[in-house]
Short mmCIF file of C-alpha atoms in Angstrom, two decimals:
data_model
loop_
_atom_site.label_atom_id
_atom_site.label_comp_id
_atom_site.label_asym_id
_atom_site.label_seq_id
_atom_site.Cartn_x
_atom_site.Cartn_y
_atom_site.Cartn_z
CA UNK N 1 7.04 1.01 43.34
CA UNK N 2 4.83 0.68 39.31
CA UNK N 3 5.51 -1.75 37.75
CA UNK N 4 8.17 -3.82 40.27
CA UNK N 5 5.79 -7.46 40.34
CA UNK N 6 4.48 -7.15 36.45
CA UNK N 7 6.64 -9.66 33.62
CA UNK N 8 7.92 -7.91 31.24
CA UNK N 9 7.18 -9.12 27.50
CA UNK N 10 9.97 -8.90 25.19
CA UNK N 11 7.63 -11.46 22.60
CA UNK N 12 4.55 -11.78 21.22
CA UNK N 13 2.37 -14.10 19.30
CA UNK N 14 0.20 -13.88 16.67
CA UNK N 15 -3.03 -15.59 16.80
CA UNK N 16 -3.13 -15.90 12.64
CA UNK N 17 -6.22 -16.63 11.32
CA UNK N 18 -6.68 -19.84 13.86
CA UNK N 19 -10.29 -18.46 15.21
CA UNK N 20 -11.61 -19.57 11.79
CA UNK N 21 -9.94 -23.76 12.08
CA UNK N 22 -13.27 -24.53 10.57
CA UNK N 23 -11.87 -23.16 6.91
CA UNK N 24 -7.78 -23.00 7.60
CA UNK N 25 -7.30 -25.22 4.99
CA UNK N 26 -9.05 -22.79 1.76
CA UNK N 27 -8.11 -20.07 3.27
CA UNK N 28 -4.39 -21.52 2.81
CA UNK N 29 -4.90 -21.95 -0.22
CA UNK N 30 -6.44 -18.60 -1.39
CA UNK N 31 -3.97 -16.81 -0.43
CA UNK N 32 -1.05 -18.27 -1.46
CA UNK N 33 -2.40 -17.98 -4.44
CA UNK N 34 -3.38 -14.23 -4.09
CA UNK N 35 0.42 -13.97 -3.21
CA UNK N 36 1.25 -16.20 -6.18
CA UNK N 37 -1.45 -13.28 -9.03
CA UNK N 38 0.46 -10.16 -6.88
CA UNK N 39 3.66 -11.13 -7.26
CA UNK N 40 2.82 -12.08 -11.83
CA UNK N 41 1.16 -9.59 -11.52
CA UNK N 42 3.38 -6.38 -10.92
CA UNK N 43 6.35 -8.82 -12.41
CA UNK N 44 4.66 -8.55 -15.55
CA UNK N 45 3.98 -4.69 -15.39
CA UNK N 46 7.80 -4.81 -14.87
CA UNK N 47 8.71 -7.06 -17.63
CA UNK N 48 6.32 -5.33 -19.93
CA UNK N 49 7.38 -1.45 -19.66
CA UNK N 50 10.86 -2.41 -19.08
CA UNK N 51 10.34 -4.38 -22.64
CA UNK N 52 8.47 -2.02 -24.82
CA UNK N 53 10.02 1.44 -25.22
CA UNK N 54 7.24 3.20 -26.11
CA UNK N 55 6.20 2.66 -22.59
CA UNK N 56 9.38 4.96 -20.77
CA UNK N 57 7.16 7.57 -20.38
CA UNK N 58 6.63 9.37 -16.95
CA UNK N 59 3.94 7.56 -16.25
CA UNK N 60 5.10 3.88 -16.46
CA UNK N 61 8.29 4.77 -14.84
CA UNK N 62 5.99 5.82 -11.44
CA UNK N 63 3.50 2.61 -12.24
CA UNK N 64 6.85 0.36 -12.18
CA UNK N 65 7.28 1.77 -8.48
CA UNK N 66 4.15 1.34 -7.62
CA UNK N 67 4.64 -2.24 -9.03
CA UNK N 68 7.22 -2.62 -7.19
CA UNK N 69 5.85 -1.22 -4.06
CA UNK N 70 2.70 -3.96 -3.80
CA UNK N 71 5.66 -7.67 -4.09
CA UNK N 72 7.39 -5.31 -1.36
CA UNK N 73 4.04 -4.76 0.54
CA UNK N 74 2.63 -8.09 0.41
CA UNK N 75 6.05 -9.77 0.50
CA UNK N 76 6.15 -8.51 3.88
CA UNK N 77 3.46 -10.01 5.60
CA UNK N 78 2.37 -12.99 3.25
CA UNK N 79 5.41 -15.38 3.30
CA UNK N 80 5.68 -15.35 7.34
CA UNK N 81 1.04 -15.29 7.65
CA UNK N 82 2.03 -18.31 5.21
CA UNK N 83 4.06 -20.40 7.23
CA UNK N 84 2.87 -20.11 10.10
CA UNK N 85 -0.34 -20.92 9.51
CA UNK N 86 -0.58 -24.26 10.49
CA UNK N 87 0.84 -23.09 14.10
CA UNK N 88 -1.72 -22.41 16.89
CA UNK N 89 0.84 -19.04 18.04
CA UNK N 90 3.66 -18.12 16.49
CA UNK N 91 6.18 -16.87 18.77
CA UNK N 92 7.38 -13.69 17.08
CA UNK N 93 10.55 -10.44 19.07
CA UNK N 94 9.56 -7.15 19.75
CA UNK N 95 12.25 -6.25 17.89
CA UNK N 96 10.69 -8.27 14.73
CA UNK N 97 7.53 -6.94 15.52
CA UNK N 98 8.57 -3.56 15.37
CA UNK N 99 10.49 -4.18 12.28
CA UNK N 100 7.74 -6.15 11.12
CA UNK N 101 5.70 -2.87 11.83
CA UNK N 102 8.48 -0.29 10.37
CA UNK N 103 8.66 -1.59 6.74
CA UNK N 104 4.90 -1.89 5.95
CA UNK N 105 3.47 1.31 7.41
CA UNK N 106 6.58 2.78 5.11
CA UNK N 107 5.03 1.09 2.48
CA UNK N 108 1.83 2.09 3.15
CA UNK N 109 3.29 6.00 3.35
CA UNK N 110 5.15 5.04 -0.05
CA UNK N 111 2.01 4.72 -1.74
CA UNK N 112 0.72 7.06 -0.28
CA UNK N 113 3.27 9.19 -1.90
CA UNK N 114 3.17 7.62 -5.16
CA UNK N 115 -0.28 7.98 -5.66
CA UNK N 116 0.14 11.69 -5.16
CA UNK N 117 2.91 11.82 -6.99
CA UNK N 118 1.10 10.01 -10.22
CA UNK N 119 -1.92 12.35 -9.84
CA UNK N 120 0.42 15.08 -10.37
CA UNK N 121 2.27 13.33 -13.75
CA UNK N 122 -1.90 12.85 -14.83
CA UNK N 123 -3.19 16.85 -14.36
CA UNK N 124 0.24 18.44 -15.83
CA UNK N 125 -0.29 16.17 -19.36
CA UNK N 126 -3.69 17.04 -19.57
CA UNK N 127 -3.97 20.46 -17.78
CA UNK N 128 -0.53 21.79 -19.29
CA UNK N 129 0.04 19.37 -21.80
CA UNK N 130 2.45 22.16 -23.88
CA UNK N 131 4.68 21.57 -20.41
CA UNK N 132 4.31 18.99 -19.99
CA UNK N 133 7.47 17.26 -21.42
CA UNK N 134 9.72 19.92 -19.56
CA UNK N 135 7.87 19.73 -16.81
CA UNK N 136 8.05 15.71 -16.53
CA UNK N 137 11.69 15.64 -17.66
CA UNK N 138 14.02 12.32 -16.01
CA UNK N 139 15.27 14.59 -13.84
CA UNK N 140 12.00 15.39 -12.25
CA UNK N 141 10.61 12.11 -12.12
CA UNK N 142 13.99 9.83 -10.87
CA UNK N 143 13.57 12.82 -8.12
CA UNK N 144 9.98 12.80 -7.20
CA UNK N 145 9.73 9.55 -6.80
CA UNK N 146 12.83 8.98 -4.79
CA UNK N 147 11.53 11.59 -2.39
CA UNK N 148 7.71 8.99 -1.82
CA UNK N 149 11.10 6.22 -1.39
CA UNK N 150 13.04 8.29 1.09
CA UNK N 151 9.89 10.61 2.89
CA UNK N 152 8.24 6.71 3.51
CA UNK N 153 10.84 5.41 5.07
CA UNK N 154 11.09 8.12 7.25
CA UNK N 155 7.47 8.21 8.78
CA UNK N 156 7.53 5.41 10.94
CA UNK N 157 10.38 6.48 12.53
CA UNK N 158 9.14 7.74 15.47
CA UNK N 159 6.35 4.79 16.68
CA UNK N 160 9.61 2.63 16.52
CA UNK N 161 11.35 4.82 19.01
CA UNK N 162 8.58 5.45 21.13
CA UNK N 163 7.59 1.97 20.91
CA UNK N 164 10.96 0.72 21.65
CA UNK N 165 10.59 2.42 24.86
CA UNK N 166 6.83 0.94 26.05
CA UNK N 167 6.58 -1.68 28.64
CA UNK N 168 4.20 -4.57 27.43
CA UNK N 169 3.11 -6.72 30.23
CA UNK N 170 -0.88 -6.65 30.07
CA UNK N 171 -0.71 -9.24 27.14
CA UNK N 172 1.38 -11.06 24.37
CA UNK N 173 -1.84 -12.04 22.57
CA UNK N 174 -1.29 -11.00 19.55
CA UNK N 175 -4.91 -11.19 18.15
CA UNK N 176 -4.50 -10.60 13.12
CA UNK N 177 -1.84 -12.32 11.53
CA UNK N 178 0.52 -9.02 11.53
CA UNK N 179 2.60 -6.86 13.83
CA UNK N 180 -0.04 -4.37 12.56
CA UNK N 181 1.05 -1.01 14.95
CA UNK N 182 -3.36 -1.01 16.73
CA UNK N 183 -3.01 -3.85 17.45
CA UNK N 184 1.13 -3.52 19.16
CA UNK N 185 -0.19 -0.25 21.13
CA UNK N 186 -2.80 -1.08 22.47
CA UNK N 187 -1.11 -4.65 24.56
CA UNK N 188 1.90 -1.58 26.14
CA UNK N 189 0.70 -0.90 29.81
CA UNK N 190 3.01 2.32 29.37
CA UNK N 191 1.07 5.72 28.51
CA UNK N 192 0.09 5.80 24.62
CA UNK N 193 -1.08 9.59 24.71
CA UNK N 194 2.73 10.97 22.71
CA UNK N 195 2.46 7.87 19.77
CA UNK N 196 -1.44 8.66 20.02
CA UNK N 197 -0.39 12.43 18.91
CA UNK N 198 2.47 10.93 16.52
CA UNK N 199 0.10 8.87 14.97
CA UNK N 200 -1.91 12.08 14.06
CA UNK N 201 0.50 14.06 13.11
CA UNK N 202 2.02 11.92 10.92
CA UNK N 203 -1.64 10.87 9.42
CA UNK N 204 -2.29 14.10 8.19
CA UNK N 205 1.05 14.36 7.13
CA UNK N 206 1.49 11.36 5.01
CA UNK N 207 -1.64 10.42 4.43
CA UNK N 208 -4.76 13.01 4.61
CA UNK N 209 -2.47 15.56 2.77
CA UNK N 210 -1.69 13.97 -0.29
CA UNK N 211 -5.43 12.69 -0.41
CA UNK N 212 -6.29 16.33 -0.09
CA UNK N 213 -3.27 16.73 -2.79
CA UNK N 214 -5.08 14.19 -4.67
CA UNK N 215 -8.91 15.02 -4.88
CA UNK N 216 -7.42 18.56 -5.94
CA UNK N 217 -5.64 17.10 -8.83
CA UNK N 218 -8.75 15.67 -10.39
CA UNK N 219 -10.97 18.60 -9.30
CA UNK N 220 -8.81 20.26 -12.32
CA UNK N 221 -8.30 17.47 -14.77
CA UNK N 222 -12.05 16.71 -14.40
CA UNK N 223 -12.65 20.63 -15.14
CA UNK N 224 -10.28 20.67 -17.34
CA UNK N 225 -11.89 17.71 -19.19
CA UNK N 226 -15.08 18.74 -19.17
CA UNK N 227 -14.06 21.63 -21.24
CA UNK N 228 -12.74 20.23 -24.37
CA UNK N 229 -15.55 20.52 -26.74
CA UNK N 230 -14.76 17.25 -28.85
CA UNK N 231 -16.30 14.02 -27.29
CA UNK N 232 -13.33 12.27 -28.91
CA UNK N 233 -10.88 14.28 -27.24
CA UNK N 234 -12.51 14.49 -24.19
CA UNK N 235 -12.70 9.85 -24.34
CA UNK N 236 -9.03 10.08 -24.46
CA UNK N 237 -8.22 11.93 -22.28
CA UNK N 238 -10.66 10.63 -19.12
CA UNK N 239 -8.72 7.63 -20.64
CA UNK N 240 -5.65 8.52 -20.35
CA UNK N 241 -6.35 9.12 -15.80
CA UNK N 242 -9.20 6.46 -15.61
CA UNK N 243 -6.71 3.65 -14.67
CA UNK N 244 -4.85 6.06 -11.96
CA UNK N 245 -8.46 7.19 -10.45
CA UNK N 246 -9.85 3.51 -10.47
CA UNK N 247 -6.49 2.71 -7.76
CA UNK N 248 -6.75 6.09 -5.68
CA UNK N 249 -10.66 5.78 -5.83
CA UNK N 250 -9.99 1.46 -4.87
CA UNK N 251 -6.93 1.97 -1.72
CA UNK N 252 -8.29 5.12 -0.38
CA UNK N 253 -11.86 3.52 0.40
CA UNK N 254 -9.81 0.57 1.41
CA UNK N 255 -8.11 2.53 3.77
CA UNK N 256 -10.71 4.20 4.63
CA UNK N 257 -12.93 1.87 5.41
CA UNK N 258 -11.04 0.72 7.00
CA UNK N 259 -9.14 3.26 9.35
CA UNK N 260 -12.64 5.36 9.94
CA UNK N 261 -15.27 2.81 11.68
CA UNK N 262 -16.18 3.40 14.82
CA UNK N 263 -14.20 0.95 16.88
CA UNK N 264 -17.84 -0.22 18.41
CA UNK N 265 -18.52 -1.14 15.47
CA UNK N 266 -15.56 -3.47 14.31
CA UNK N 267 -14.63 -7.13 16.19
CA UNK N 268 -11.37 -8.68 16.57
CA UNK N 269 -12.46 -11.11 13.12
CA UNK N 270 -14.01 -8.18 10.70
CA UNK N 271 -10.93 -5.99 11.42
CA UNK N 272 -8.56 -8.93 10.28
CA UNK N 273 -10.69 -9.02 7.66
CA UNK N 274 -10.77 -5.36 7.17
CA UNK N 275 -6.98 -5.48 7.06
CA UNK N 276 -6.75 -7.89 4.01
CA UNK N 277 -8.29 -5.67 1.92
CA UNK N 278 -5.44 -3.18 2.29
CA UNK N 279 -2.71 -6.23 1.72
CA UNK N 280 -3.98 -8.05 -0.50
CA UNK N 281 -6.64 -6.97 -2.64
CA UNK N 282 -5.03 -3.84 -3.86
CA UNK N 283 -2.15 -5.21 -5.31
CA UNK N 284 -4.19 -7.74 -6.30
CA UNK N 285 -6.16 -5.14 -8.22
CA UNK N 286 -4.07 -2.80 -9.71
CA UNK N 287 -2.42 -4.38 -12.14
CA UNK N 288 -5.74 -5.79 -13.44
CA UNK N 289 -6.73 -2.35 -13.45
CA UNK N 290 -3.53 -0.73 -15.07
CA UNK N 291 -3.62 -3.49 -18.28
CA UNK N 292 -6.85 -4.99 -18.49
CA UNK N 293 -8.09 -2.00 -21.04
CA UNK N 294 -4.41 -0.53 -21.90
CA UNK N 295 -3.33 -1.80 -25.68
CA UNK N 296 0.02 -1.82 -25.26
CA UNK N 297 0.37 -3.74 -22.42
CA UNK N 298 -1.91 -6.25 -24.99
CA UNK N 299 0.32 -5.69 -27.85
CA UNK N 300 3.86 -6.36 -25.49
CA UNK N 301 2.01 -9.31 -24.23
CA UNK N 302 1.72 -10.80 -27.54
CA UNK N 303 4.96 -9.81 -28.72
CA UNK N 304 7.02 -11.76 -25.75
CA UNK N 305 5.28 -15.04 -25.80
CA UNK N 306 6.03 -14.90 -29.75
CA UNK N 307 10.07 -14.38 -28.75
CA UNK N 308 10.13 -17.96 -29.45
#
């Protein structure tokens, strides 16, 4: 019978960055600094928004969710990666590996959905300003945010259910720094056609569709802004959505450059480096992009410093 003499794998070894032994210490210090900055930057955004009543608006409510999401995003990966940095191989059970796949996939889906909701918020604010207060009221904002989180946790369930039924007998080594969905699937000796089909379907629903809606929102936003006769009005309108548009371009650009490249052009080592772009760079850049030119953020931060 098929698989009769095969050894079934129930745990994996994550290689991490041990294939870069010559720079292992600098890499550890760099990732530790990145994780610290991600935590501090996003926590600071949440504190500033909470502290300043003028920032209790739909846009900053969704930004608070995004900041919290980025903290969760990196915390799923970085502590384990840092803890096992100097080990030759990190053993992880199949259940723990799938748990990491589940939460990481959920956070990625949540970011797609939150960015789409934030683009809708900017669309209403610029294209229908007179209806903004009524359209984006507290109840609507709460429902939109809750929907993003709920649906994001539904997204990876089919993958987890299907992968859990796989037989892993080819290898037990994951040449990555976390349990990446693609890396886990590639280790299976079972047919992966079903899970690959599910990946395409869910990718279209939770990836392509939000991306299309975000692009459509900004096409309408930009077309509305260009109709404004006053240069000052156009500048003000652009400033209200410039930060979010920057984050959208950064996030989608990183994801597309990572996953839309032909497999033959990306080596295992390069794939790990590319993965760091969406695991670390995006959560690190978000606080900088949103707060760098925001006067309200700077003013509130000065007030917090002067409390003592």
